Short mmCIF file of C-alpha atoms in Angstrom, two decimals:
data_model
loop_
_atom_site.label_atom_id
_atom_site.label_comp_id
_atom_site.label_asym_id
_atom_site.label_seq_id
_atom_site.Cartn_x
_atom_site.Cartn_y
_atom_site.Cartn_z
CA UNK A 2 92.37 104.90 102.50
CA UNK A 3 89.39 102.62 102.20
CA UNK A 4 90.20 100.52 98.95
CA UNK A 5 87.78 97.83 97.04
CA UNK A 6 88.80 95.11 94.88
CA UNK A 7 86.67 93.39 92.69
CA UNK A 8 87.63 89.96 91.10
CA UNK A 9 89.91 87.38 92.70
CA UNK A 10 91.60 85.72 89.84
CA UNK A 11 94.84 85.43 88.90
CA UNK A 12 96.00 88.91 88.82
CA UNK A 13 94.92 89.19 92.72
CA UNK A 14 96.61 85.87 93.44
CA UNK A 15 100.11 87.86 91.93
CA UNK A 16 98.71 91.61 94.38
CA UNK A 17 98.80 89.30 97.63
CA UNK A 18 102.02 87.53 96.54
CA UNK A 19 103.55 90.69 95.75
CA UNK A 20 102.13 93.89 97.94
CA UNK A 21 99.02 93.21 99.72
CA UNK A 22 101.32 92.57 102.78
CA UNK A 23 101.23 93.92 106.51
CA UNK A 24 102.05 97.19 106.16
CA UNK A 25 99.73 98.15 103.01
CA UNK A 26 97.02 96.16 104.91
CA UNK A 27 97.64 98.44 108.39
CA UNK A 28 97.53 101.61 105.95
CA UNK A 29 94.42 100.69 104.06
CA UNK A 30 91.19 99.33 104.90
CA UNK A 31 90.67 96.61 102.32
CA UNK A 32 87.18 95.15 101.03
CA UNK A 33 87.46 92.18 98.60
CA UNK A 34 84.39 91.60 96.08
CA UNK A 35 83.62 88.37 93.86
CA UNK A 36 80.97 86.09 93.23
CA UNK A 37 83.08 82.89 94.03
CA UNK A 38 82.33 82.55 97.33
CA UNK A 39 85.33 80.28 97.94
CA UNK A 40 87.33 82.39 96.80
CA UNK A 41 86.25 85.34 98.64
CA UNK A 42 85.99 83.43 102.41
CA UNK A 43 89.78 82.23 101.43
CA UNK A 44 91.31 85.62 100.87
CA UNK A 45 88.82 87.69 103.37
CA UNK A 46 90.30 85.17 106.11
CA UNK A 47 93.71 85.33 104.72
CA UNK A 48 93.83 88.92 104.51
CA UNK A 49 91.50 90.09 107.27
CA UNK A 50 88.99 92.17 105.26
CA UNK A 51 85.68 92.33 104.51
CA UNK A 52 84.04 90.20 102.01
CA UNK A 53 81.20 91.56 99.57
CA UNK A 54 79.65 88.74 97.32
CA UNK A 55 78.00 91.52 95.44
CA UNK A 56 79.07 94.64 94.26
CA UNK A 57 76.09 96.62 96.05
CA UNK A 58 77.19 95.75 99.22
CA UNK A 59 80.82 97.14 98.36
CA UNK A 60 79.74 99.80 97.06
CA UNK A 61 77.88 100.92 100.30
CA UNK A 62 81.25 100.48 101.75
CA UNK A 63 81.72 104.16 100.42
CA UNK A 64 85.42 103.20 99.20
CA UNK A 65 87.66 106.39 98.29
CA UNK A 66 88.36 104.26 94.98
CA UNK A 67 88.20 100.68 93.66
CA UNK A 68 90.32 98.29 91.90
CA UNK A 69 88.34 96.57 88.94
CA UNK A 70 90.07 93.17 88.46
CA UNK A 71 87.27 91.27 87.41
CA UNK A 72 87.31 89.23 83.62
CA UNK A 73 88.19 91.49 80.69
CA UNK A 74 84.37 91.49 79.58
CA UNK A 75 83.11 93.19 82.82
CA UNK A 76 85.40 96.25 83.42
CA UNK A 77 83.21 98.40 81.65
CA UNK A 78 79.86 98.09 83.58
CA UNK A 79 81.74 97.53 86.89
CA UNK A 80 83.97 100.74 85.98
CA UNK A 81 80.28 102.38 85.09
CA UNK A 82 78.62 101.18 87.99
CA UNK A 83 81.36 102.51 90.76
CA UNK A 84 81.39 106.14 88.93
CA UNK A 85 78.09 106.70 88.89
CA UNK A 86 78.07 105.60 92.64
CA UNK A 87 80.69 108.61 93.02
CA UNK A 88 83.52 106.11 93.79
CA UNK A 89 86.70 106.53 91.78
CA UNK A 90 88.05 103.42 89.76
CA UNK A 91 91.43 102.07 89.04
CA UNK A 92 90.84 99.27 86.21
CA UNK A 93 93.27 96.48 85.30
CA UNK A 94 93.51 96.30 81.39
CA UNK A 95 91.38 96.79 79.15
CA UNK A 96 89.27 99.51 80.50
CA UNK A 97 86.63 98.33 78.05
CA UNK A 98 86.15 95.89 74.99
CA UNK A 99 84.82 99.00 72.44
CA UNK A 100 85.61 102.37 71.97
CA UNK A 101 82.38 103.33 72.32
CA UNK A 102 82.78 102.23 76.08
CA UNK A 103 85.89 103.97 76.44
CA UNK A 104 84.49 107.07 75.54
CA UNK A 105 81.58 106.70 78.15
CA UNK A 106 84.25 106.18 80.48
CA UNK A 107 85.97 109.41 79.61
CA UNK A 108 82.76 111.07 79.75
CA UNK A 109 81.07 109.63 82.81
CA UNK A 110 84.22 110.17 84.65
CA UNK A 111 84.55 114.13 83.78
CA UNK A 112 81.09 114.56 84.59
CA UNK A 113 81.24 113.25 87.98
CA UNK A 114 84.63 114.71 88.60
CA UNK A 115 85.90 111.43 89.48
CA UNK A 116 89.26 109.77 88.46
CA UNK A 117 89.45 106.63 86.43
CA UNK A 118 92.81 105.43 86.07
CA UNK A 119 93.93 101.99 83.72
CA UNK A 120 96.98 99.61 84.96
CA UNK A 121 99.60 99.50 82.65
CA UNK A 122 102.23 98.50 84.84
CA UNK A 123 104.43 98.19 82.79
CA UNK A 124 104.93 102.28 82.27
CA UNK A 125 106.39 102.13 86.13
CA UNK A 126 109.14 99.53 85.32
CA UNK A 127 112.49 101.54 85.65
CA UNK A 128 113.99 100.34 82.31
CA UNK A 129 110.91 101.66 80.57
CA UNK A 130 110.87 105.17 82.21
CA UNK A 131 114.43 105.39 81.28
CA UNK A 132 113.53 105.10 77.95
CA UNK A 133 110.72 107.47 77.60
CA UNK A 134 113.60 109.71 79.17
CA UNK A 135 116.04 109.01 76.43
CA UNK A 136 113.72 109.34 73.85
CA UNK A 137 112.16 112.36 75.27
CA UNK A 138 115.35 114.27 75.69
CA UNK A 139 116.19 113.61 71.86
CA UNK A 140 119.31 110.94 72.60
CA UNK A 141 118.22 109.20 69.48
CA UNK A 142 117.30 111.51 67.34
CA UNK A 143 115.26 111.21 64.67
CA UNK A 144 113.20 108.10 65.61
CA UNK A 145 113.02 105.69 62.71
CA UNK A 146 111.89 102.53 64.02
CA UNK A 147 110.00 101.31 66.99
CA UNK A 148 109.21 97.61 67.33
CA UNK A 149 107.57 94.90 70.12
CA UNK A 150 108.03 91.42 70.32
CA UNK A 151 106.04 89.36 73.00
CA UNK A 152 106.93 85.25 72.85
CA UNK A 153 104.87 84.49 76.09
CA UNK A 154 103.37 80.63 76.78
CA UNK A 155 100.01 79.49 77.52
CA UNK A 156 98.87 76.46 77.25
CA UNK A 157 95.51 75.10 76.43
CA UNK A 158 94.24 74.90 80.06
CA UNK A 159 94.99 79.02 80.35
CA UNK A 160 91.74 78.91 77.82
CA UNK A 161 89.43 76.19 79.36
CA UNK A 162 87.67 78.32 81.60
CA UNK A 163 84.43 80.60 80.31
CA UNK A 164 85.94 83.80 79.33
CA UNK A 165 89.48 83.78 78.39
CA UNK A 166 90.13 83.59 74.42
CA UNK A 167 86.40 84.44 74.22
CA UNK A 168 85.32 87.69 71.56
CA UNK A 169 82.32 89.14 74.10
CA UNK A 170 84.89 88.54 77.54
CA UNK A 171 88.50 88.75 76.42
CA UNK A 172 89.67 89.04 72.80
CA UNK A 173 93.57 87.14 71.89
CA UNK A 174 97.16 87.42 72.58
CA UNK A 175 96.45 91.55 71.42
CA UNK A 176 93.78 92.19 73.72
CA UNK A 177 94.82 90.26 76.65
CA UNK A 178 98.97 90.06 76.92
CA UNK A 179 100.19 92.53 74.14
CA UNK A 180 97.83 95.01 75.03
CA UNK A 181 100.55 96.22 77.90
CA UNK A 182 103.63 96.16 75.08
CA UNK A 183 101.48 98.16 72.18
CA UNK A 184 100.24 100.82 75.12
CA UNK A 185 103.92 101.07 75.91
CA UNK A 186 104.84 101.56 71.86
CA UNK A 187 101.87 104.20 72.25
CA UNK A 188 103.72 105.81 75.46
CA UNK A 189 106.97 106.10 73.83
CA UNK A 190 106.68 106.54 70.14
CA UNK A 191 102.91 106.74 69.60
CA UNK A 192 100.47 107.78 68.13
CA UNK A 193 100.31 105.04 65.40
CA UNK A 194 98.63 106.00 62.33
CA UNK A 195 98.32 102.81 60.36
CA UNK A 196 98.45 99.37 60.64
CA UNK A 197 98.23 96.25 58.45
CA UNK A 198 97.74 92.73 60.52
CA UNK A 199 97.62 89.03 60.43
CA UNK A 200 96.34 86.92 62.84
CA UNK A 201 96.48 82.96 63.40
CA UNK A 202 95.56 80.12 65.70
CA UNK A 203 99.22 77.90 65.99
CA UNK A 204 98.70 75.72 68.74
CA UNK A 205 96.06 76.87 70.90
CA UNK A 206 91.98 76.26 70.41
CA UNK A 207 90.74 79.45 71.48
CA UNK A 208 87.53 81.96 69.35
CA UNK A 209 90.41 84.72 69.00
CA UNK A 210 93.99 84.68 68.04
CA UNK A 211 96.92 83.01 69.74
CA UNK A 212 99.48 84.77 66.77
CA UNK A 213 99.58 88.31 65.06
CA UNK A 214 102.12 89.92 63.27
CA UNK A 215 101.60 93.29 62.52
CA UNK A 216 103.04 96.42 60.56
CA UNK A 217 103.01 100.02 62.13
CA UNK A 218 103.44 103.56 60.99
CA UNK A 219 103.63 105.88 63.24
CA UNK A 220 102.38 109.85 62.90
CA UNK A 221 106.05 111.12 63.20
CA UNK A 222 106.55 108.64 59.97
CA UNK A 223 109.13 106.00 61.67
CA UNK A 224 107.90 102.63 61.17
CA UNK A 225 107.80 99.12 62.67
CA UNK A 226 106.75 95.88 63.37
CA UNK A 227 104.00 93.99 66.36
CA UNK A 228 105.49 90.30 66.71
CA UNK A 229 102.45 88.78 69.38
CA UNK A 230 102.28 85.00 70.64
CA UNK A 231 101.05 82.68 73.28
CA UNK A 232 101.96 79.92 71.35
CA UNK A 233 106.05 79.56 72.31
CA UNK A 234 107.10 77.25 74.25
CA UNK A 235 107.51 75.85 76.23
CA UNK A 236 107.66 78.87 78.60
CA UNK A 237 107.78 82.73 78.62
CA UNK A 238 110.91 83.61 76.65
CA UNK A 239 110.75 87.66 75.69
CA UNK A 240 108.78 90.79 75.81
CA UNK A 241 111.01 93.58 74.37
CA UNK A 242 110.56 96.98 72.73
CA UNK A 243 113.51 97.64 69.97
CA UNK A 244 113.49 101.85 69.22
CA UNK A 245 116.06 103.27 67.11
CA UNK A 246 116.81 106.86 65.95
CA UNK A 247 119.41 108.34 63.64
CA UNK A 248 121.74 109.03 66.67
CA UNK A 249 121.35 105.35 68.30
CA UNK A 250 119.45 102.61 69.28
CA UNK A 251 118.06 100.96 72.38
CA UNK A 252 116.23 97.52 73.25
CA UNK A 253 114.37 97.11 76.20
CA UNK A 254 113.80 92.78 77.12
CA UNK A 255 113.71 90.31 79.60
CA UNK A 256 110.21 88.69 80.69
CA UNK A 257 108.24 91.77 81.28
CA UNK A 258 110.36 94.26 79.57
CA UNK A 259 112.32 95.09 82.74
CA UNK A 260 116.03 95.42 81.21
CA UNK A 261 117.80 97.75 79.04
CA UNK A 262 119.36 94.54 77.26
CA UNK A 263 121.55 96.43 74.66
CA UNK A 264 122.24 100.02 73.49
CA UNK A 265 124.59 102.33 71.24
CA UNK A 266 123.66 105.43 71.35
CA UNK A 267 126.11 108.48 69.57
CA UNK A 268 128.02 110.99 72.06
CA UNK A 269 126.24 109.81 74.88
CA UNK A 270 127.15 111.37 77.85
CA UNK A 271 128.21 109.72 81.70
CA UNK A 272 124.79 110.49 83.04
CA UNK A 273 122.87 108.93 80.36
CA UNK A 274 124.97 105.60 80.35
CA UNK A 275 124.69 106.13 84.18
CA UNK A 276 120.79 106.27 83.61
CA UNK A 277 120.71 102.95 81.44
CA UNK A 278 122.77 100.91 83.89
CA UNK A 279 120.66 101.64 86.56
CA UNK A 280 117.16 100.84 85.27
CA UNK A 281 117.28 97.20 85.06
CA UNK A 282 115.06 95.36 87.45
CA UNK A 283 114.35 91.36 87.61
CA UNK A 284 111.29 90.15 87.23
CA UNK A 285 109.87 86.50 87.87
CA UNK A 286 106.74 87.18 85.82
CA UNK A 287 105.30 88.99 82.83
CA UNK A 288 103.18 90.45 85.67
CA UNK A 289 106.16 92.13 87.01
CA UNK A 290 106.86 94.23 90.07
CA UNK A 291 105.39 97.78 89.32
CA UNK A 292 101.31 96.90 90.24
CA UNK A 293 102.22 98.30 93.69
CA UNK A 294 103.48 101.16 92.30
CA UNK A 295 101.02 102.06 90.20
CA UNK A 296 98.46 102.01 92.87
CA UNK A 297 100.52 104.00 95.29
CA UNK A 298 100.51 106.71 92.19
CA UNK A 299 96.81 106.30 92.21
CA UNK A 300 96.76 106.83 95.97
CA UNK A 301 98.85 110.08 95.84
CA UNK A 302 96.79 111.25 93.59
CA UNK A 303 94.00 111.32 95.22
CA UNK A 304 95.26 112.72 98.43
CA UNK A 305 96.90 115.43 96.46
CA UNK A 306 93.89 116.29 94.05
CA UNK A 307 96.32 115.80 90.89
CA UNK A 308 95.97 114.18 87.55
CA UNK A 309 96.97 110.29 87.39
CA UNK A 310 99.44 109.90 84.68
CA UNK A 311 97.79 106.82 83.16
CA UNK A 312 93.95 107.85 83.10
CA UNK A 313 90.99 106.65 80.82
CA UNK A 314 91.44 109.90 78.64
CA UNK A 315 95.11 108.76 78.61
CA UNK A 316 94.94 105.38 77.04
CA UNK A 317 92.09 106.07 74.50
CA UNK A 318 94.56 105.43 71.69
CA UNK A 319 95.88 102.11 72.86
CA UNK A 320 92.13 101.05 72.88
CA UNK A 321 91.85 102.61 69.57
CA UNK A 322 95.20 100.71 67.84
CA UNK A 323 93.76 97.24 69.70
CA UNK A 324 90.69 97.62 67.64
CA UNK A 325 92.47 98.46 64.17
CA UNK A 326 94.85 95.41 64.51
CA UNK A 327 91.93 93.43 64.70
CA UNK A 328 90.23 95.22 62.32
CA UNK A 329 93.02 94.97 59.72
CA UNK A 330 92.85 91.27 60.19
CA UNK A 331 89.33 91.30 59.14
CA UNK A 332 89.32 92.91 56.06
CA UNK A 333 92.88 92.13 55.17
CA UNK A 334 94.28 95.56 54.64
CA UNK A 335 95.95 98.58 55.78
CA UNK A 336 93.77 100.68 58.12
CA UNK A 337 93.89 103.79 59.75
CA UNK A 338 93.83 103.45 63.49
CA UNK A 339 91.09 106.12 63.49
CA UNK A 340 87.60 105.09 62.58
CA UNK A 341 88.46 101.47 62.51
CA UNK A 342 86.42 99.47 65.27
CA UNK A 343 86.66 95.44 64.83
CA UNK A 344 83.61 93.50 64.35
CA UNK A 345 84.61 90.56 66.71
CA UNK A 346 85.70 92.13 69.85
CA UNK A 347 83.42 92.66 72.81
CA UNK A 348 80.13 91.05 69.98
#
């Protein structure tokens, strides 16, 4: 499989830490693309690929698909510019910075038959496919309340550079770390319906939010709550999901939410418990360990002509609740998540 990556920042730094190693390299032929050329002659030596210090030139690599890892505020056109140059894309979040965008995506990708997929990682961890299981084979019941908290750090120098914390490149804490922890309220619970935020600079100096605190209502009625922050400190403490039904309850923790950290759940049976005790993983980052996964899911399903479970179609509503929260912000009320597009993000 010929494979492109564009953008060599710090989420490529964690792919050759973490799964870019002999063996994926001997299966794949691997072109690297950014515009730091330092960069680029570091990892094309370490790695032994091919450099491309522009995107044209990778793209007449004729890739089966490419990675889009570039800053927040570019996945769109470099999404756009590998579909329409018949090259399937696999984009690290957030596909886009408007809904307007995402839709293109959607569209431009049907048109050319092509697959566009989104990394959220996070839906691979074992602890959070055990819970869509539970939840999906009614162990809870009736679900009444489904709530995130995310108590990450950063620190002032994680916002000196020229894009992160920036409206037009990157958006806050929602857009850039929460956005994997409300996609996977979305992928368990979702749709949401409503939302009424608030949103607050603590301790960082940043154009967006470090803080929000939100309040959720769901279309099946159940309720709950978005607790978001890169102000703790002074390191990453929690990212958990907290889901409970009339029948039980069950919180998902740890870093990166990769452990079933506590449960009760009514007349649960051996092979459930069995199921629960099994899915914990550890993680040393928020990044966590499932990015290889994900693109080996990718991978299969190209080779196999089948729908990727995480596409652009797929994650239109996550795109669609990240706008509303900061659109609830702005005018300081309720909103519906439909029809509500915020007036800072990607401007």
């Amino acid at each position: 499989m010929k494979i492109g990556i564009i953008g060599l920042g710090r989420v490529f730094d964690h792919y050759v830490k973490n799964f870019l190693d002999t063996k994926f390299l001997n299966q794949n032929q691997l072109f690297i693309c950014d515009s730091n050329i330092k960069l680029l002659h570091k990892y094309s030596e370490k790695l032994n690929c091919k450099p491309c210090e522009k995107i044209e030139e990778l793209i007449s690599e004729k890739p089966d698909f490419v990675i889009v890892a570039s800053p927040s505020g570019l996945h769109f056109q470099h999404s756009k510019t590998c579909l329409e140059n018949n090259i399937n894309v696999l984009s690290e979040k957030p596909a886009c910075m408007s809904i307007k965008e995402h839709f293109h995506l959607i569209e431009l990708s049907q048109e050319m038959n092509l697959k566009c997929g989104v990394i959220f990682q996070n839906r691979f961890n074992s602890a959070m496919k055990a819970l869509k299981q539970i939840v999906n084979e009614n162990h809870l019941g009736k679900i009444n309340i489904c709530s995130m908290k995310l108590h990450w750090c950063r620190d002032q120098n994680y916002y000196s550079d020229d894009w992160h914390g920036k409206w037009v490149m990157d958006g806050g804490v929602i857009n850039q770390q929460a956005i994997h922890h409300i996609d996977a309220l979305q992928w368990i619970n979702g749709p949401i319906k409503q939302v009424f935020s608030m949103e607050s600079n603590l301790i960082n100096t940043l154009e967006a939010e470090d803080t929000m605190m939100a309040c959720i209502k769901y279309q099946n009625d159940s309720l709950g709550t978005i607790e978001a922050t890169t102000a703790f400190r002074p390191k990453d403490y929690e990212a958990s999901i907290t889901i409970s039904g009339d029948r039980g309850f069950v919180k998902v923790g740890g870093v990166a939410i990769n452990e079933i950290i506590d449960y009760s759940i009514e007349d649960v049976d051996q092979e459930v418990i069995s199921l629960i005790e099994n899915s914990s993983e550890d993680f040393s980052t928020g990044y966590g360990n499932s990015h290889k996964k994900v693109i080996e899911s990718f991978i299969d399903s190209l080779i196999l002509d089948q729908k990727f479970s995480i596409d652009i179609l797929d994650t239109l509503n996550t795109t669609k609740l990240v706008h509303a929260l900061y659109r609830s912000s702005e005018k300081s009320m309720l909103v519906d998540v439909n029809n509500n597009e915020s007036i800072r993000l990607g401007k």
